Amino acid sequence: MENRRSFIRKSGLLLGASLLPFPGCISFGSKNKLGVALVGLGYYSTDLLAPALQQTDHCELRGIVTGSPEKIPVWQKRYGIKDSNVYNYQNMHEIANNEEIDVIYIVLPTGLHSEYAIKAAETGKHVWCEKPMARTAKECQQMIDACNKNRVKLSIGYRMQHETNTQKIMNWAKTKPYGNINNVISEAGYNGGTINPWKLKKEMGGGAIYDMGVYSINAARYSTGMEPLAVTAEQSTRRPEMFTEVDETTSFKMEFPGGILVDGKTSFGQSLNNLEVSAEKGWYYLRPMQSYSGVKGKTSDGLVLPPMGKNQQAVQMDDDALAIINDTEVLVPGTEGMKDIHIVQKINEAAATNRRILI
């Protein structure tokens, strides 16, 4: 079956110039907001990012990049996108000349992130990129270098780091209200539903360890406030006929400074959504820890952590927009995404060799 990369490269339709004005389009909002162009109109853009952009205060949806011409009139009618702000994968470099677009958001399969984030950076627009950042740490570094060269900001879409209860856990790693941390359990996975075909392809950055595993890895890092020293891992599948190239389930143990141990797990075949921290003087958890809404938790002394109550993606994009407007550091820079991908590669190596791998 033709993969997404092949489809993108073969889809040579020159879409933008051929479109007629769409009747009844809604007008653009305040010019004080940053204009965002979404690259890739799959589920995450369609069902989550585009609706969330309607709830932001500092940015708005103004452009799209797609290889599916049948989607264009639907998006134009729903969001009032001008013909001049519609692009395909062959002409997206022309966004460089579009003053209405300030940010290009890469929402493609992981295996395409590096290629298109670099193209986005070369337009001189700021770059937001969905997680996982890329397939390899080398690709991540290339993305970082391209954004630095073009003097644009790069932010990775780790929505959890913008969520209030997660931020409390991150702060507790520094303040240690329950004493030094001893152990952490970090698990993220889902069971049921349709798995996007590209997530079963190694070349495209598929597999549970990339898709859901970065939640577990990132949570292990932000809940301890440290970087791991070594890892062991094993990978398995209950559906070998489906998972011929990538992992269905990965279990791993991470060793952190001070003897802290993290039991991590990720899966396409098990429902997992849990972050537990055990410390000298108590414990606390987030359960669920990475859902699109309803992230909540509790502590050993009875403190309840209620859900944030705001759209996570909207908060994420507003935070990133403010970093651009105020020229401050983004909350989740490319270096943060690259650290997780480096660990993903070490976990895969540990699983393939059945050895303890130093990080």
PDB file of C-alpha atoms in Angstrom, residues 25-288:
ATOM      1  CA  CYS A  25     -16.915  32.660   3.911  1.00  0.00           C
ATOM      2  CA  ILE A  26     -16.656  34.055   7.405  1.00  0.00           C
ATOM      3  CA  SER A  27     -14.313  37.014   7.781  1.00  0.00           C
ATOM      4  CA  PHE A  28     -10.932  36.867   9.428  1.00  0.00           C
ATOM      5  CA  GLY A  29     -10.627  37.952  13.017  1.00  0.00           C
ATOM      6  CA  SER A  30      -8.322  40.487  14.609  1.00  0.00           C
ATOM      7  CA  LYS A  31      -5.067  41.198  12.813  1.00  0.00           C
ATOM      8  CA  ASN A  32      -3.465  41.376  16.239  1.00  0.00           C
ATOM      9  CA  LYS A  33      -3.693  37.599  16.358  1.00  0.00           C
ATOM     10  CA  LEU A  34      -1.099  35.333  14.781  1.00  0.00           C
ATOM     11  CA  GLY A  35      -2.195  33.511  11.654  1.00  0.00           C
ATOM     12  CA  VAL A  36      -1.688  29.741  11.757  1.00  0.00           C
ATOM     13  CA  ALA A  37      -1.509  27.378   8.779  1.00  0.00           C
ATOM     14  CA  LEU A  38      -2.114  23.693   9.473  1.00  0.00           C
ATOM     15  CA  VAL A  39      -0.042  21.250   7.421  1.00  0.00           C
ATOM     16  CA  GLY A  40      -1.977  18.000   7.119  1.00  0.00           C
ATOM     17  CA  LEU A  41      -5.742  17.783   7.603  1.00  0.00           C
ATOM     18  CA  GLY A  42      -6.086  14.401   9.261  1.00  0.00           C
ATOM     19  CA  TYR A  43      -7.904  13.569  12.469  1.00  0.00           C
ATOM     20  CA  TYR A  44      -5.805  15.670  14.833  1.00  0.00           C
ATOM     21  CA  SER A  45      -6.096  18.830  12.741  1.00  0.00           C
ATOM     22  CA  THR A  46      -9.747  18.267  11.872  1.00  0.00           C
ATOM     23  CA  ASP A  47     -11.172  17.172  15.205  1.00  0.00           C
ATOM     24  CA  LEU A  48      -8.849  18.886  17.670  1.00  0.00           C
ATOM     25  CA  LEU A  49      -6.554  21.664  16.464  1.00  0.00           C
ATOM     26  CA  ALA A  50      -8.936  23.505  14.159  1.00  0.00           C
ATOM     27  CA  PRO A  51     -11.767  23.598  16.745  1.00  0.00           C
ATOM     28  CA  ALA A  52      -9.262  24.578  19.449  1.00  0.00           C
ATOM     29  CA  LEU A  53      -8.033  27.485  17.357  1.00  0.00           C
ATOM     30  CA  GLN A  54     -11.562  28.898  17.585  1.00  0.00           C
ATOM     31  CA  GLN A  55     -11.063  29.096  21.357  1.00  0.00           C
ATOM     32  CA  THR A  56      -7.681  30.836  21.378  1.00  0.00           C
ATOM     33  CA  ASP A  57      -7.093  34.476  22.267  1.00  0.00           C
ATOM     34  CA  HIS A  58      -3.815  35.093  20.445  1.00  0.00           C
ATOM     35  CA  CYS A  59      -3.915  33.056  17.234  1.00  0.00           C
ATOM     36  CA  GLU A  60      -6.352  31.923  14.594  1.00  0.00           C
ATOM     37  CA  LEU A  61      -6.633  29.508  11.695  1.00  0.00           C
ATOM     38  CA  ARG A  62      -5.846  31.288   8.435  1.00  0.00           C
ATOM     39  CA  GLY A  63      -4.273  28.696   6.143  1.00  0.00           C
ATOM     40  CA  ILE A  64      -4.114  25.016   5.215  1.00  0.00           C
ATOM     41  CA  VAL A  65      -1.656  22.774   3.409  1.00  0.00           C
ATOM     42  CA  THR A  66      -3.150  19.563   2.066  1.00  0.00           C
ATOM     43  CA  GLY A  67      -2.764  16.906  -0.592  1.00  0.00           C
ATOM     44  CA  SER A  68      -6.485  16.147  -0.527  1.00  0.00           C
ATOM     45  CA  PRO A  69      -8.322  18.638  -2.784  1.00  0.00           C
ATOM     46  CA  GLU A  70     -11.728  17.314  -1.748  1.00  0.00           C
ATOM     47  CA  LYS A  71     -11.121  18.662   1.771  1.00  0.00           C
ATOM     48  CA  ILE A  72     -10.543  22.238   0.654  1.00  0.00           C
ATOM     49  CA  PRO A  73     -14.144  23.445   0.146  1.00  0.00           C
ATOM     50  CA  VAL A  74     -15.169  21.869   3.455  1.00  0.00           C
ATOM     51  CA  TRP A  75     -12.461  23.755   5.338  1.00  0.00           C
ATOM     52  CA  GLN A  76     -13.106  26.992   3.471  1.00  0.00           C
ATOM     53  CA  LYS A  77     -16.802  26.890   4.272  1.00  0.00           C
ATOM     54  CA  ARG A  78     -16.246  26.009   7.911  1.00  0.00           C
ATOM     55  CA  TYR A  79     -13.386  28.397   8.676  1.00  0.00           C
ATOM     56  CA  GLY A  80     -13.488  31.083   5.985  1.00  0.00           C
ATOM     57  CA  ILE A  81     -10.055  30.297   4.602  1.00  0.00           C
ATOM     58  CA  LYS A  82      -9.113  32.430   1.615  1.00  0.00           C
ATOM     59  CA  ASP A  83      -8.108  30.864  -1.695  1.00  0.00           C
ATOM     60  CA  SER A  84      -4.772  32.651  -1.371  1.00  0.00           C
ATOM     61  CA  ASN A  85      -4.138  30.814   1.905  1.00  0.00           C
ATOM     62  CA  VAL A  86      -4.633  27.309   0.521  1.00  0.00           C
ATOM     63  CA  TYR A  87      -1.482  25.371  -0.359  1.00  0.00           C
ATOM     64  CA  ASN A  88      -0.321  21.876  -1.262  1.00  0.00           C
ATOM     65  CA  TYR A  89       2.884  20.054  -0.411  1.00  0.00           C
ATOM     66  CA  GLN A  90       4.610  21.207  -3.576  1.00  0.00           C
ATOM     67  CA  ASN A  91       3.941  24.928  -3.229  1.00  0.00           C
ATOM     68  CA  MET A  92       3.926  25.445   0.554  1.00  0.00           C
ATOM     69  CA  HIS A  93       7.255  27.283   0.203  1.00  0.00           C
ATOM     70  CA  GLU A  94       5.189  30.164  -1.217  1.00  0.00           C
ATOM     71  CA  ILE A  95       3.862  30.810   2.293  1.00  0.00           C
ATOM     72  CA  ALA A  96       7.046  32.858   2.619  1.00  0.00           C
ATOM     73  CA  ASN A  97       5.251  35.591   0.665  1.00  0.00           C
ATOM     74  CA  ASN A  98       2.030  35.470   2.695  1.00  0.00           C
ATOM     75  CA  GLU A  99       1.872  38.156   5.372  1.00  0.00           C
ATOM     76  CA  GLU A 100      -1.325  36.727   6.843  1.00  0.00           C
ATOM     77  CA  ILE A 101       0.407  33.551   8.038  1.00  0.00           C
ATOM     78  CA  ASP A 102       2.833  33.756  10.951  1.00  0.00           C
ATOM     79  CA  VAL A 103       3.032  30.125  12.077  1.00  0.00           C
ATOM     80  CA  ILE A 104       3.179  26.832  10.205  1.00  0.00           C
ATOM     81  CA  TYR A 105       1.969  23.878  12.289  1.00  0.00           C
ATOM     82  CA  ILE A 106       3.245  20.463  11.119  1.00  0.00           C
ATOM     83  CA  VAL A 107       0.573  17.816  11.748  1.00  0.00           C
ATOM     84  CA  LEU A 108       1.854  15.013   9.495  1.00  0.00           C
ATOM     85  CA  PRO A 109       2.975  11.431  10.195  1.00  0.00           C
ATOM     86  CA  THR A 110       6.128  11.396  12.336  1.00  0.00           C
ATOM     87  CA  GLY A 111       8.342  10.229   9.482  1.00  0.00           C
ATOM     88  CA  LEU A 112       7.555  13.475   7.621  1.00  0.00           C
ATOM     89  CA  HIS A 113       8.033  15.928  10.493  1.00  0.00           C
ATOM     90  CA  SER A 114      11.662  16.750   9.839  1.00  0.00           C
ATOM     91  CA  GLU A 115      11.265  17.256   6.086  1.00  0.00           C
ATOM     92  CA  TYR A 116       8.301  19.573   6.349  1.00  0.00           C
ATOM     93  CA  ALA A 117       9.381  21.406   9.496  1.00  0.00           C
ATOM     94  CA  ILE A 118      12.582  22.347   7.685  1.00  0.00           C
ATOM     95  CA  LYS A 119      10.549  23.522   4.672  1.00  0.00           C
ATOM     96  CA  ALA A 120       8.387  25.548   7.040  1.00  0.00           C
ATOM     97  CA  ALA A 121      11.408  27.142   8.705  1.00  0.00           C
ATOM     98  CA  GLU A 122      12.803  28.118   5.319  1.00  0.00           C
ATOM     99  CA  THR A 123       9.709  30.248   4.665  1.00  0.00           C
ATOM    100  CA  GLY A 124      10.712  32.432   7.609  1.00  0.00           C
ATOM    101  CA  LYS A 125       7.571  31.523   9.546  1.00  0.00           C
ATOM    102  CA  HIS A 126       7.603  30.180  13.093  1.00  0.00           C
ATOM    103  CA  VAL A 127       7.238  26.409  13.360  1.00  0.00           C
ATOM    104  CA  TRP A 128       5.021  24.342  15.599  1.00  0.00           C
ATOM    105  CA  CYS A 129       5.371  20.584  15.254  1.00  0.00           C
ATOM    106  CA  GLU A 130       3.317  17.780  16.707  1.00  0.00           C
ATOM    107  CA  LYS A 131       4.902  15.177  18.907  1.00  0.00           C
ATOM    108  CA  PRO A 132       6.758  12.886  18.566  1.00  0.00           C
ATOM    109  CA  MET A 133       9.214  15.373  17.137  1.00  0.00           C
ATOM    110  CA  ALA A 134      10.824  13.084  14.538  1.00  0.00           C
ATOM    111  CA  ARG A 135      12.085   9.537  13.969  1.00  0.00           C
ATOM    112  CA  THR A 136      15.672  10.155  15.090  1.00  0.00           C
ATOM    113  CA  ALA A 137      17.608  12.582  17.245  1.00  0.00           C
ATOM    114  CA  LYS A 138      19.579  13.500  14.108  1.00  0.00           C
ATOM    115  CA  GLU A 139      16.372  14.600  12.379  1.00  0.00           C
ATOM    116  CA  CYS A 140      15.418  16.590  15.482  1.00  0.00           C
ATOM    117  CA  GLN A 141      18.746  18.400  15.404  1.00  0.00           C
ATOM    118  CA  GLN A 142      18.258  19.213  11.723  1.00  0.00           C
ATOM    119  CA  MET A 143      14.907  20.787  12.573  1.00  0.00           C
ATOM    120  CA  ILE A 144      16.472  22.819  15.378  1.00  0.00           C
ATOM    121  CA  ASP A 145      19.322  23.947  13.131  1.00  0.00           C
ATOM    122  CA  ALA A 146      16.916  25.014  10.353  1.00  0.00           C
ATOM    123  CA  CYS A 147      14.838  27.105  12.748  1.00  0.00           C
ATOM    124  CA  ASN A 148      17.929  28.701  14.284  1.00  0.00           C
ATOM    125  CA  LYS A 149      19.355  29.477  10.831  1.00  0.00           C
ATOM    126  CA  ASN A 150      16.121  31.172   9.788  1.00  0.00           C
ATOM    127  CA  ARG A 151      15.678  32.900  13.164  1.00  0.00           C
ATOM    128  CA  VAL A 152      12.257  31.444  13.861  1.00  0.00           C
ATOM    129  CA  LYS A 153      10.898  29.772  16.968  1.00  0.00           C
ATOM    130  CA  LEU A 154      10.335  26.015  17.120  1.00  0.00           C
ATOM    131  CA  SER A 155       7.807  24.561  19.551  1.00  0.00           C
ATOM    132  CA  ILE A 156       6.836  20.905  19.938  1.00  0.00           C
ATOM    133  CA  GLY A 157       3.193  20.059  20.629  1.00  0.00           C
ATOM    134  CA  TYR A 158       3.500  18.567  24.116  1.00  0.00           C
ATOM    135  CA  ARG A 159       0.087  19.724  25.262  1.00  0.00           C
ATOM    136  CA  MET A 160       0.506  18.092  28.685  1.00  0.00           C
ATOM    137  CA  GLN A 161       3.258  20.525  29.686  1.00  0.00           C
ATOM    138  CA  HIS A 162       0.704  23.322  29.262  1.00  0.00           C
ATOM    139  CA  GLU A 163      -1.857  21.572  31.496  1.00  0.00           C
ATOM    140  CA  THR A 164      -2.155  22.837  35.096  1.00  0.00           C
ATOM    141  CA  ASN A 165      -2.008  19.536  36.999  1.00  0.00           C
ATOM    142  CA  THR A 166       0.950  18.387  34.946  1.00  0.00           C
ATOM    143  CA  GLN A 167       2.670  21.681  35.692  1.00  0.00           C
ATOM    144  CA  LYS A 168       2.078  21.050  39.405  1.00  0.00           C
ATOM    145  CA  ILE A 169       3.793  17.658  39.106  1.00  0.00           C
ATOM    146  CA  MET A 170       6.679  19.338  37.288  1.00  0.00           C
ATOM    147  CA  ASN A 171       6.972  21.923  40.061  1.00  0.00           C
ATOM    148  CA  TRP A 172       6.910  19.246  42.758  1.00  0.00           C
ATOM    149  CA  ALA A 173       9.951  17.650  41.133  1.00  0.00           C
ATOM    150  CA  LYS A 174      11.779  20.824  42.159  1.00  0.00           C
ATOM    151  CA  THR A 175      10.159  21.660  45.505  1.00  0.00           C
ATOM    152  CA  LYS A 176       9.785  18.038  46.719  1.00  0.00           C
ATOM    153  CA  PRO A 177       6.835  18.581  49.107  1.00  0.00           C
ATOM    154  CA  TYR A 178       6.725  14.811  49.734  1.00  0.00           C
ATOM    155  CA  GLY A 179      10.467  14.355  50.054  1.00  0.00           C
ATOM    156  CA  ASN A 180      12.876  12.780  47.641  1.00  0.00           C
ATOM    157  CA  ILE A 181      11.315  10.676  44.912  1.00  0.00           C
ATOM    158  CA  ASN A 182      11.938   6.944  45.022  1.00  0.00           C
ATOM    159  CA  ASN A 183       9.919   5.359  42.222  1.00  0.00           C
ATOM    160  CA  VAL A 184       7.679   6.377  39.337  1.00  0.00           C
ATOM    161  CA  ILE A 185       5.168   4.453  37.239  1.00  0.00           C
ATOM    162  CA  SER A 186       4.472   6.061  33.868  1.00  0.00           C
ATOM    163  CA  GLU A 187       2.054   4.375  31.456  1.00  0.00           C
ATOM    164  CA  ALA A 188       0.313   5.551  28.279  1.00  0.00           C
ATOM    165  CA  GLY A 189      -1.554   3.454  25.748  1.00  0.00           C
ATOM    166  CA  TYR A 190      -4.900   2.649  24.209  1.00  0.00           C
ATOM    167  CA  ASN A 191      -6.839  -0.402  23.128  1.00  0.00           C
ATOM    168  CA  GLY A 192      -9.580  -0.510  20.559  1.00  0.00           C
ATOM    169  CA  GLY A 193     -10.517   1.698  17.669  1.00  0.00           C
ATOM    170  CA  THR A 194      -8.811   1.959  14.314  1.00  0.00           C
ATOM    171  CA  ILE A 195      -5.049   2.354  14.117  1.00  0.00           C
ATOM    172  CA  ASN A 196      -3.985   4.703  11.352  1.00  0.00           C
ATOM    173  CA  PRO A 197      -2.097   2.593   8.758  1.00  0.00           C
ATOM    174  CA  TRP A 198       0.988   4.819   8.823  1.00  0.00           C
ATOM    175  CA  LYS A 199       1.402   4.072  12.540  1.00  0.00           C
ATOM    176  CA  LEU A 200       2.193   0.466  11.569  1.00  0.00           C
ATOM    177  CA  LYS A 201       5.046   1.519   9.264  1.00  0.00           C
ATOM    178  CA  LYS A 202       8.597   1.811  10.588  1.00  0.00           C
ATOM    179  CA  GLU A 203       9.607   4.314   7.905  1.00  0.00           C
ATOM    180  CA  MET A 204       6.804   6.631   8.954  1.00  0.00           C
ATOM    181  CA  GLY A 205       7.729   6.628  12.635  1.00  0.00           C
ATOM    182  CA  GLY A 206       5.030   4.192  13.639  1.00  0.00           C
ATOM    183  CA  GLY A 207       4.801   2.020  16.718  1.00  0.00           C
ATOM    184  CA  ALA A 208       3.567   2.467  20.249  1.00  0.00           C
ATOM    185  CA  ILE A 209       6.934   3.651  21.577  1.00  0.00           C
ATOM    186  CA  TYR A 210       6.800   6.702  19.307  1.00  0.00           C
ATOM    187  CA  ASP A 211       3.078   7.447  19.312  1.00  0.00           C
ATOM    188  CA  MET A 212       2.198   6.921  22.974  1.00  0.00           C
ATOM    189  CA  GLY A 213       5.605   6.152  24.440  1.00  0.00           C
ATOM    190  CA  VAL A 214       6.741   9.749  24.408  1.00  0.00           C
ATOM    191  CA  TYR A 215       3.984  10.504  26.942  1.00  0.00           C
ATOM    192  CA  SER A 216       5.457   7.902  29.292  1.00  0.00           C
ATOM    193  CA  ILE A 217       9.030   9.014  28.684  1.00  0.00           C
ATOM    194  CA  ASN A 218       8.327  12.717  28.980  1.00  0.00           C
ATOM    195  CA  ALA A 219       6.300  12.167  32.155  1.00  0.00           C
ATOM    196  CA  ALA A 220       9.166  10.181  33.677  1.00  0.00           C
ATOM    197  CA  ARG A 221      11.487  13.084  32.959  1.00  0.00           C
ATOM    198  CA  TYR A 222       9.241  15.926  34.128  1.00  0.00           C
ATOM    199  CA  SER A 223       8.002  14.123  37.247  1.00  0.00           C
ATOM    200  CA  THR A 224      11.578  13.538  38.437  1.00  0.00           C
ATOM    201  CA  GLY A 225      13.094  16.702  37.000  1.00  0.00           C
ATOM    202  CA  MET A 226      16.021  14.585  35.855  1.00  0.00           C
ATOM    203  CA  GLU A 227      17.434  12.826  32.811  1.00  0.00           C
ATOM    204  CA  PRO A 228      17.742   9.007  32.759  1.00  0.00           C
ATOM    205  CA  LEU A 229      21.087   7.255  32.936  1.00  0.00           C
ATOM    206  CA  ALA A 230      20.225   3.826  31.523  1.00  0.00           C
ATOM    207  CA  VAL A 231      17.321   1.753  30.242  1.00  0.00           C
ATOM    208  CA  THR A 232      16.241  -1.845  29.742  1.00  0.00           C
ATOM    209  CA  ALA A 233      13.229  -2.802  27.644  1.00  0.00           C
ATOM    210  CA  GLU A 234      11.191  -5.523  26.018  1.00  0.00           C
ATOM    211  CA  GLN A 235       8.682  -5.370  23.174  1.00  0.00           C
ATOM    212  CA  SER A 236       5.833  -7.717  22.362  1.00  0.00           C
ATOM    213  CA  THR A 237       2.690  -8.107  20.271  1.00  0.00           C
ATOM    214  CA  ARG A 238      -0.539 -10.050  20.544  1.00  0.00           C
ATOM    215  CA  ARG A 239      -1.308  -9.317  16.886  1.00  0.00           C
ATOM    216  CA  PRO A 240       1.800 -10.271  14.906  1.00  0.00           C
ATOM    217  CA  GLU A 241      -0.133 -10.257  11.657  1.00  0.00           C
ATOM    218  CA  MET A 242      -0.694  -6.512  12.130  1.00  0.00           C
ATOM    219  CA  PHE A 243       2.494  -5.438  13.870  1.00  0.00           C
ATOM    220  CA  THR A 244       5.052  -6.735  11.395  1.00  0.00           C
ATOM    221  CA  GLU A 245       7.352  -3.695  11.495  1.00  0.00           C
ATOM    222  CA  VAL A 246       6.771  -1.888  14.783  1.00  0.00           C
ATOM    223  CA  ASP A 247       6.003  -2.569  18.431  1.00  0.00           C
ATOM    224  CA  GLU A 248       2.508  -3.046  19.768  1.00  0.00           C
ATOM    225  CA  THR A 249       3.605  -2.930  23.412  1.00  0.00           C
ATOM    226  CA  THR A 250       6.863  -1.780  24.974  1.00  0.00           C
ATOM    227  CA  SER A 251       7.750  -2.120  28.654  1.00  0.00           C
ATOM    228  CA  PHE A 252      10.865  -0.381  29.923  1.00  0.00           C
ATOM    229  CA  LYS A 253      12.741   0.452  33.102  1.00  0.00           C
ATOM    230  CA  MET A 254      14.616   3.722  33.368  1.00  0.00           C
ATOM    231  CA  GLU A 255      17.370   4.423  35.897  1.00  0.00           C
ATOM    232  CA  PHE A 256      17.683   8.005  37.112  1.00  0.00           C
ATOM    233  CA  PRO A 257      20.243   9.723  39.366  1.00  0.00           C
ATOM    234  CA  GLY A 258      19.863   9.080  43.067  1.00  0.00           C
ATOM    235  CA  GLY A 259      18.617   5.542  42.541  1.00  0.00           C
ATOM    236  CA  ILE A 260      15.194   6.624  41.238  1.00  0.00           C
ATOM    237  CA  LEU A 261      13.587   3.864  39.173  1.00  0.00           C
ATOM    238  CA  VAL A 262      10.832   4.369  36.622  1.00  0.00           C
ATOM    239  CA  ASP A 263       8.613   1.566  35.352  1.00  0.00           C
ATOM    240  CA  GLY A 264       7.330   2.664  31.967  1.00  0.00           C
ATOM    241  CA  LYS A 265       4.910   1.105  29.534  1.00  0.00           C
ATOM    242  CA  THR A 266       3.206   2.001  26.287  1.00  0.00           C
ATOM    243  CA  SER A 267       0.855   0.079  24.048  1.00  0.00           C
ATOM    244  CA  PHE A 268      -1.543  -0.035  21.118  1.00  0.00           C
ATOM    245  CA  GLY A 269      -3.208  -3.027  22.741  1.00  0.00           C
ATOM    246  CA  GLN A 270      -3.780  -1.961  26.361  1.00  0.00           C
ATOM    247  CA  SER A 271      -5.566   0.999  27.917  1.00  0.00           C
ATOM    248  CA  LEU A 272      -2.939   2.809  29.991  1.00  0.00           C
ATOM    249  CA  ASN A 273      -3.213   6.329  31.390  1.00  0.00           C
ATOM    250  CA  ASN A 274      -1.390   6.593  34.674  1.00  0.00           C
ATOM    251  CA  LEU A 275       1.431   8.526  36.352  1.00  0.00           C
ATOM    252  CA  GLU A 276       2.285   7.556  39.949  1.00  0.00           C
ATOM    253  CA  VAL A 277       5.074   9.049  42.029  1.00  0.00           C
ATOM    254  CA  SER A 278       6.251   7.453  45.299  1.00  0.00           C
ATOM    255  CA  ALA A 279       8.391   9.598  47.580  1.00  0.00           C
ATOM    256  CA  GLU A 280       9.889   9.446  51.077  1.00  0.00           C
ATOM    257  CA  LYS A 281       6.939  11.153  52.767  1.00  0.00           C
ATOM    258  CA  GLY A 282       4.009  10.192  50.564  1.00  0.00           C
ATOM    259  CA  TRP A 283       2.746   9.692  47.038  1.00  0.00           C
ATOM    260  CA  TYR A 284       0.712  11.381  44.341  1.00  0.00           C
ATOM    261  CA  TYR A 285      -0.723  10.484  40.972  1.00  0.00           C
ATOM    262  CA  LEU A 286      -2.403  11.743  37.822  1.00  0.00           C
ATOM    263  CA  ARG A 287      -5.079   9.417  36.492  1.00  0.00           C
ATOM    264  CA  PRO A 288      -5.749   9.955  33.630  1.00  0.00           C
TER     265      PRO A 288
END
